[in-house]
Amino acid sequence: MTAADSLEIRQDAAQVPYRAALAVMDARNAAIAAGEAGELVWLLEHPPVYTAGTSADPAELLDPRFEVVEAGRGGRYTYHGPGQRIGYVLLDLRQRSRDVRRFVHALEGWVIATLGDFGVDAWRADGRIGIWTRGPDGREAKIGAIGVRIRRWVTMHGFSVNLAPDLADFGGIVPCGIEEYGVTSLKALGIAVSTEAWDRALLARLEAFLAELGEPSGAQEDHV
């Protein structure tokens, strides 16, 4: 039995309202921490919404054309909507290395490796949160966002990847507080990827992602 075999994998084709997903995550986080539920990787899509992280600056909400929801995760303002695949990752780090930075690094690596499966050269950028690539104009642009919360050593939230959203919808915010760079998508890069194809490629790399999280070790309580 592999580490991934003990996880629940949930894949929703229908859009899930953001507030409803937040309530599910909150309850599942508490249940995992209490030993009453197993870990979860949840792949889904939201109706259009702007979410505010704990560092969100109201000045970066330029045009609140969609509902704005306080997310409770780290980071600033992010857009979610149709054509964007979300991955919520609820894992018990008490069963792994209690290292938040290692978790975030592994999460980024999981998305970057999956994008590579579709021919997209993506990377981390020092001082800039998220997943980056070259847009159609050759300039750096964001193709994926990362935002996590860890409560009682159980992770919440996760990542989003732009498969084929309407990129104009990002115009109501300064995405993640970074004005100098735009956003892009697989579609904008001329790569057609269905939700089903993305999920298959991502989940094929799940075991490798979990292996990056390491074994139980000494706690770093200041990170929680």
mmCIF file of C-alpha atoms in Angstrom:
data_model
loop_
_atom_site.group_PDB
_atom_site.id
_atom_site.type_symbol
_atom_site.label_atom_id
_atom_site.label_comp_id
_atom_site.label_asym_id
_atom_site.label_seq_id
_atom_site.Cartn_x
_atom_site.Cartn_y
_atom_site.Cartn_z
ATOM 1 C CA MET A 1 0.000 0.000 0.000
ATOM 2 C CA THR A 2 1.354 3.440 -0.978
ATOM 3 C CA ALA A 3 0.959 6.725 0.918
ATOM 4 C CA ALA A 4 -1.570 7.876 -1.674
ATOM 5 C CA ASP A 5 -3.801 4.838 -1.069
ATOM 6 C CA SER A 6 -4.886 6.188 2.322
ATOM 7 C CA LEU A 7 -6.011 9.527 0.870
ATOM 8 C CA GLU A 8 -9.487 10.396 -0.322
ATOM 9 C CA ILE A 9 -9.362 11.815 -3.848
ATOM 10 C CA ARG A 10 -12.374 13.954 -4.670
ATOM 11 C CA GLN A 11 -12.872 15.347 -8.174
ATOM 12 C CA ASP A 12 -15.840 17.638 -8.795
ATOM 13 C CA ALA A 13 -16.915 18.444 -12.331
ATOM 14 C CA ALA A 14 -19.633 20.906 -11.269
ATOM 15 C CA GLN A 15 -18.651 24.306 -9.892
ATOM 16 C CA VAL A 16 -18.568 24.524 -6.095
ATOM 17 C CA PRO A 17 -19.350 27.931 -4.522
ATOM 18 C CA TYR A 18 -16.323 29.219 -2.671
ATOM 19 C CA ARG A 19 -18.025 29.698 0.692
ATOM 20 C CA ALA A 20 -19.377 26.135 0.563
ATOM 21 C CA ALA A 21 -15.906 24.766 -0.178
ATOM 22 C CA LEU A 22 -14.459 26.814 2.670
ATOM 23 C CA ALA A 23 -16.986 25.300 5.094
ATOM 24 C CA VAL A 24 -16.165 21.771 3.917
ATOM 25 C CA MET A 25 -12.430 22.406 4.313
ATOM 26 C CA ASP A 26 -12.871 23.879 7.761
ATOM 27 C CA ALA A 27 -14.872 20.894 8.976
ATOM 28 C CA ARG A 28 -12.544 18.362 7.353
ATOM 29 C CA ASN A 29 -9.477 20.043 8.837
ATOM 30 C CA ALA A 30 -10.970 19.717 12.322
ATOM 31 C CA ALA A 31 -11.989 16.107 11.716
ATOM 32 C CA ILE A 32 -8.521 15.124 10.469
ATOM 33 C CA ALA A 33 -6.902 16.828 13.468
ATOM 34 C CA ALA A 34 -9.240 14.919 15.796
ATOM 35 C CA GLY A 35 -8.513 11.607 14.092
ATOM 36 C CA GLU A 36 -12.105 11.331 12.876
ATOM 37 C CA ALA A 37 -11.470 11.577 9.104
ATOM 38 C CA GLY A 38 -8.784 10.759 6.595
ATOM 39 C CA GLU A 39 -6.713 13.096 4.470
ATOM 40 C CA LEU A 40 -8.163 14.651 1.336
ATOM 41 C CA VAL A 41 -7.045 15.965 -2.045
ATOM 42 C CA TRP A 42 -9.971 17.827 -3.599
ATOM 43 C CA LEU A 43 -9.907 19.004 -7.219
ATOM 44 C CA LEU A 44 -12.641 21.428 -8.208
ATOM 45 C CA GLU A 45 -13.668 24.685 -9.862
ATOM 46 C CA HIS A 46 -15.406 27.759 -8.443
ATOM 47 C CA PRO A 47 -17.859 30.279 -9.875
ATOM 48 C CA PRO A 48 -16.163 33.687 -10.262
ATOM 49 C CA VAL A 49 -14.957 35.038 -6.912
ATOM 50 C CA TYR A 50 -12.182 37.171 -5.458
ATOM 51 C CA THR A 51 -10.635 35.752 -2.309
ATOM 52 C CA ALA A 52 -8.697 37.771 0.234
ATOM 53 C CA GLY A 53 -5.783 36.236 2.094
ATOM 54 C CA THR A 54 -4.573 37.366 5.486
ATOM 55 C CA SER A 55 -2.171 39.915 3.900
ATOM 56 C CA ALA A 56 -4.711 41.385 1.453
ATOM 57 C CA ASP A 57 -4.418 45.147 0.930
ATOM 58 C CA PRO A 58 -7.804 46.822 0.214
ATOM 59 C CA ALA A 59 -6.046 49.120 -2.270
ATOM 60 C CA GLU A 60 -5.400 46.061 -4.447
ATOM 61 C CA LEU A 61 -9.121 45.375 -4.867
ATOM 62 C CA LEU A 62 -9.543 47.525 -7.967
ATOM 63 C CA ASP A 63 -12.997 46.512 -9.190
ATOM 64 C CA PRO A 64 -15.040 44.152 -6.967
ATOM 65 C CA ARG A 65 -17.179 42.923 -9.853
ATOM 66 C CA PHE A 66 -17.503 39.512 -8.183
ATOM 67 C CA GLU A 67 -18.151 38.427 -4.614
ATOM 68 C CA VAL A 68 -15.181 39.010 -2.310
ATOM 69 C CA VAL A 69 -14.600 36.379 0.385
ATOM 70 C CA GLU A 70 -12.062 36.374 3.211
ATOM 71 C CA ALA A 71 -10.301 33.068 2.742
ATOM 72 C CA GLY A 72 -8.251 32.678 5.925
ATOM 73 C CA ARG A 73 -5.240 31.465 3.940
ATOM 74 C CA GLY A 74 -1.937 33.245 3.560
ATOM 75 C CA GLY A 75 -1.375 35.676 0.722
ATOM 76 C CA ARG A 76 -3.296 38.560 -0.805
ATOM 77 C CA TYR A 77 -6.110 38.815 -3.355
ATOM 78 C CA THR A 78 -6.674 35.959 -5.799
ATOM 79 C CA TYR A 79 -9.281 35.323 -8.470
ATOM 80 C CA HIS A 80 -10.973 31.954 -8.911
ATOM 81 C CA GLY A 81 -13.386 31.102 -11.678
ATOM 82 C CA PRO A 82 -14.399 28.827 -14.538
ATOM 83 C CA GLY A 83 -11.503 27.386 -16.493
ATOM 84 C CA GLN A 84 -9.238 27.344 -13.466
ATOM 85 C CA ARG A 85 -8.526 24.066 -11.654
ATOM 86 C CA ILE A 86 -8.247 24.288 -7.894
ATOM 87 C CA GLY A 87 -6.475 21.767 -5.705
ATOM 88 C CA TYR A 88 -7.306 21.757 -2.009
ATOM 89 C CA VAL A 89 -4.841 19.633 -0.089
ATOM 90 C CA LEU A 90 -5.726 18.569 3.452
ATOM 91 C CA LEU A 91 -2.865 16.561 4.895
ATOM 92 C CA ASP A 92 -1.817 15.703 8.444
ATOM 93 C CA LEU A 93 1.756 16.897 8.827
ATOM 94 C CA ARG A 94 1.967 15.134 12.170
ATOM 95 C CA GLN A 95 2.357 12.000 10.063
ATOM 96 C CA ARG A 96 5.106 13.641 7.994
ATOM 97 C CA SER A 97 7.848 16.198 8.445
ATOM 98 C CA ARG A 98 6.372 19.122 10.387
ATOM 99 C CA ASP A 99 7.989 21.620 8.058
ATOM 100 C CA VAL A 100 5.733 24.219 6.488
ATOM 101 C CA ARG A 101 8.333 25.500 4.055
ATOM 102 C CA ARG A 102 8.970 21.977 2.866
ATOM 103 C CA PHE A 103 5.237 21.464 2.321
ATOM 104 C CA VAL A 104 4.881 24.649 0.273
ATOM 105 C CA HIS A 105 7.993 23.833 -1.766
ATOM 106 C CA ALA A 106 6.659 20.345 -2.512
ATOM 107 C CA LEU A 107 3.260 21.748 -3.469
ATOM 108 C CA GLU A 108 4.872 24.178 -5.899
ATOM 109 C CA GLY A 109 7.004 21.392 -7.316
ATOM 110 C CA TRP A 110 3.949 19.190 -7.872
ATOM 111 C CA VAL A 111 2.271 21.878 -9.979
ATOM 112 C CA ILE A 112 5.469 22.765 -11.854
ATOM 113 C CA ALA A 113 6.143 19.118 -12.735
ATOM 114 C CA THR A 114 2.566 18.624 -13.952
ATOM 115 C CA LEU A 115 2.754 21.728 -16.128
ATOM 116 C CA GLY A 116 5.940 20.272 -17.579
ATOM 117 C CA ASP A 117 3.969 17.211 -18.659
ATOM 118 C CA PHE A 118 2.066 19.543 -20.996
ATOM 119 C CA GLY A 119 5.178 21.221 -22.354
ATOM 120 C CA VAL A 120 5.059 24.297 -20.112
ATOM 121 C CA ASP A 121 8.358 25.446 -18.629
ATOM 122 C CA ALA A 122 7.318 26.840 -15.237
ATOM 123 C CA TRP A 123 9.251 27.911 -12.168
ATOM 124 C CA ARG A 124 9.316 29.566 -8.747
ATOM 125 C CA ALA A 125 10.513 33.179 -8.590
ATOM 126 C CA ASP A 126 12.362 34.631 -5.606
ATOM 127 C CA GLY A 127 10.234 37.166 -3.789
ATOM 128 C CA ARG A 128 7.118 36.379 -5.824
ATOM 129 C CA ILE A 129 4.508 33.891 -4.671
ATOM 130 C CA GLY A 130 3.069 31.536 -7.247
ATOM 131 C CA ILE A 131 4.018 29.576 -10.348
ATOM 132 C CA TRP A 132 5.513 31.472 -13.265
ATOM 133 C CA THR A 133 6.138 30.937 -16.962
ATOM 134 C CA ARG A 134 6.576 32.997 -20.146
ATOM 135 C CA GLY A 135 3.375 34.445 -21.545
ATOM 136 C CA PRO A 136 2.642 34.707 -25.288
ATOM 137 C CA ASP A 137 4.553 38.020 -25.374
ATOM 138 C CA GLY A 138 7.643 36.401 -23.874
ATOM 139 C CA ARG A 139 7.346 38.210 -20.537
ATOM 140 C CA GLU A 140 7.064 36.425 -17.217
ATOM 141 C CA ALA A 141 3.472 35.791 -16.212
ATOM 142 C CA LYS A 142 1.704 33.902 -13.459
ATOM 143 C CA ILE A 143 0.027 30.637 -14.440
ATOM 144 C CA GLY A 144 -0.665 29.253 -10.971
ATOM 145 C CA ALA A 145 -1.272 30.503 -7.445
ATOM 146 C CA ILE A 146 -0.319 28.986 -4.090
ATOM 147 C CA GLY A 147 -2.040 29.790 -0.802
ATOM 148 C CA VAL A 148 -2.079 27.603 2.281
ATOM 149 C CA ARG A 149 -3.152 27.577 5.890
ATOM 150 C CA ILE A 150 -1.993 25.086 8.497
ATOM 151 C CA ARG A 151 -4.067 24.571 11.612
ATOM 152 C CA ARG A 152 -3.255 21.965 14.248
ATOM 153 C CA TRP A 153 -0.618 20.687 11.795
ATOM 154 C CA VAL A 154 -3.315 19.875 9.205
ATOM 155 C CA THR A 155 -3.005 21.716 5.899
ATOM 156 C CA MET A 156 -5.810 23.594 4.137
ATOM 157 C CA HIS A 157 -6.243 25.407 0.801
ATOM 158 C CA GLY A 158 -3.558 24.657 -1.811
ATOM 159 C CA PHE A 159 -3.145 25.797 -5.420
ATOM 160 C CA SER A 160 -4.921 26.991 -8.536
ATOM 161 C CA VAL A 161 -3.825 26.555 -12.155
ATOM 162 C CA ASN A 162 -5.092 28.548 -15.109
ATOM 163 C CA LEU A 163 -6.216 26.060 -17.732
ATOM 164 C CA ALA A 164 -8.572 28.302 -19.737
ATOM 165 C CA PRO A 165 -10.123 31.060 -17.573
ATOM 166 C CA ASP A 166 -11.187 34.450 -18.893
ATOM 167 C CA LEU A 167 -7.999 36.336 -18.078
ATOM 168 C CA ALA A 168 -9.881 39.645 -18.095
ATOM 169 C CA ASP A 169 -11.526 38.577 -14.834
ATOM 170 C CA PHE A 170 -8.178 38.988 -13.070
ATOM 171 C CA GLY A 171 -8.415 42.713 -13.859
ATOM 172 C CA GLY A 172 -10.514 43.480 -10.794
ATOM 173 C CA ILE A 173 -7.556 42.898 -8.466
ATOM 174 C CA VAL A 174 -3.800 43.168 -8.297
ATOM 175 C CA PRO A 175 -3.211 39.386 -8.343
ATOM 176 C CA CYS A 176 -1.254 38.423 -5.229
ATOM 177 C CA GLY A 177 -0.155 42.045 -4.876
ATOM 178 C CA ILE A 178 2.217 41.891 -7.857
ATOM 179 C CA GLU A 179 1.555 44.719 -10.331
ATOM 180 C CA GLU A 180 4.573 44.330 -12.613
ATOM 181 C CA TYR A 181 3.577 40.975 -14.099
ATOM 182 C CA GLY A 182 0.490 39.663 -15.804
ATOM 183 C CA VAL A 183 -1.312 36.349 -15.731
ATOM 184 C CA THR A 184 -1.515 33.697 -18.391
ATOM 185 C CA SER A 185 -3.071 30.290 -18.979
ATOM 186 C CA LEU A 186 -2.457 27.088 -20.861
ATOM 187 C CA LYS A 187 -5.062 28.228 -23.391
ATOM 188 C CA ALA A 188 -3.292 31.569 -23.900
ATOM 189 C CA LEU A 189 -0.106 29.612 -24.571
ATOM 190 C CA GLY A 190 -1.917 27.632 -27.263
ATOM 191 C CA ILE A 191 -2.200 24.455 -25.199
ATOM 192 C CA ALA A 192 -5.642 22.872 -24.878
ATOM 193 C CA VAL A 193 -5.890 20.817 -21.687
ATOM 194 C CA SER A 194 -9.175 19.443 -20.408
ATOM 195 C CA THR A 195 -9.974 19.234 -16.723
ATOM 196 C CA GLU A 196 -9.875 15.445 -16.990
ATOM 197 C CA ALA A 197 -6.438 15.453 -18.617
ATOM 198 C CA TRP A 198 -5.081 17.860 -16.017
ATOM 199 C CA ASP A 199 -6.402 15.794 -13.125
ATOM 200 C CA ARG A 200 -4.934 12.585 -14.548
ATOM 201 C CA ALA A 201 -1.501 14.113 -14.972
ATOM 202 C CA LEU A 202 -1.567 15.732 -11.538
ATOM 203 C CA LEU A 203 -2.696 12.601 -9.710
ATOM 204 C CA ALA A 204 -0.071 10.527 -11.538
ATOM 205 C CA ARG A 205 2.463 12.610 -9.612
ATOM 206 C CA LEU A 206 0.673 12.442 -6.242
ATOM 207 C CA GLU A 207 2.889 9.728 -4.798
ATOM 208 C CA ALA A 208 6.031 11.676 -5.705
ATOM 209 C CA PHE A 209 4.583 14.802 -4.070
ATOM 210 C CA LEU A 210 3.815 12.922 -0.853
ATOM 211 C CA ALA A 211 7.315 11.448 -0.802
ATOM 212 C CA GLU A 212 8.743 14.986 -0.813
ATOM 213 C CA LEU A 213 7.013 15.707 2.507
ATOM 214 C CA GLY A 214 9.311 13.417 4.456
ATOM 215 C CA GLU A 215 8.905 11.423 7.649
ATOM 216 C CA PRO A 216 7.736 12.550 11.106
ATOM 217 C CA SER A 217 10.346 14.733 12.793
ATOM 218 C CA GLY A 218 10.710 17.403 15.443
ATOM 219 C CA ALA A 219 7.982 20.044 15.450
ATOM 220 C CA GLN A 220 8.452 23.625 14.296
ATOM 221 C CA GLU A 221 5.577 25.053 16.270
ATOM 222 C CA ASP A 222 6.340 28.644 15.342
ATOM 223 C CA HIS A 223 5.109 27.932 11.817
ATOM 224 C CA VAL A 224 1.586 26.927 12.816
#
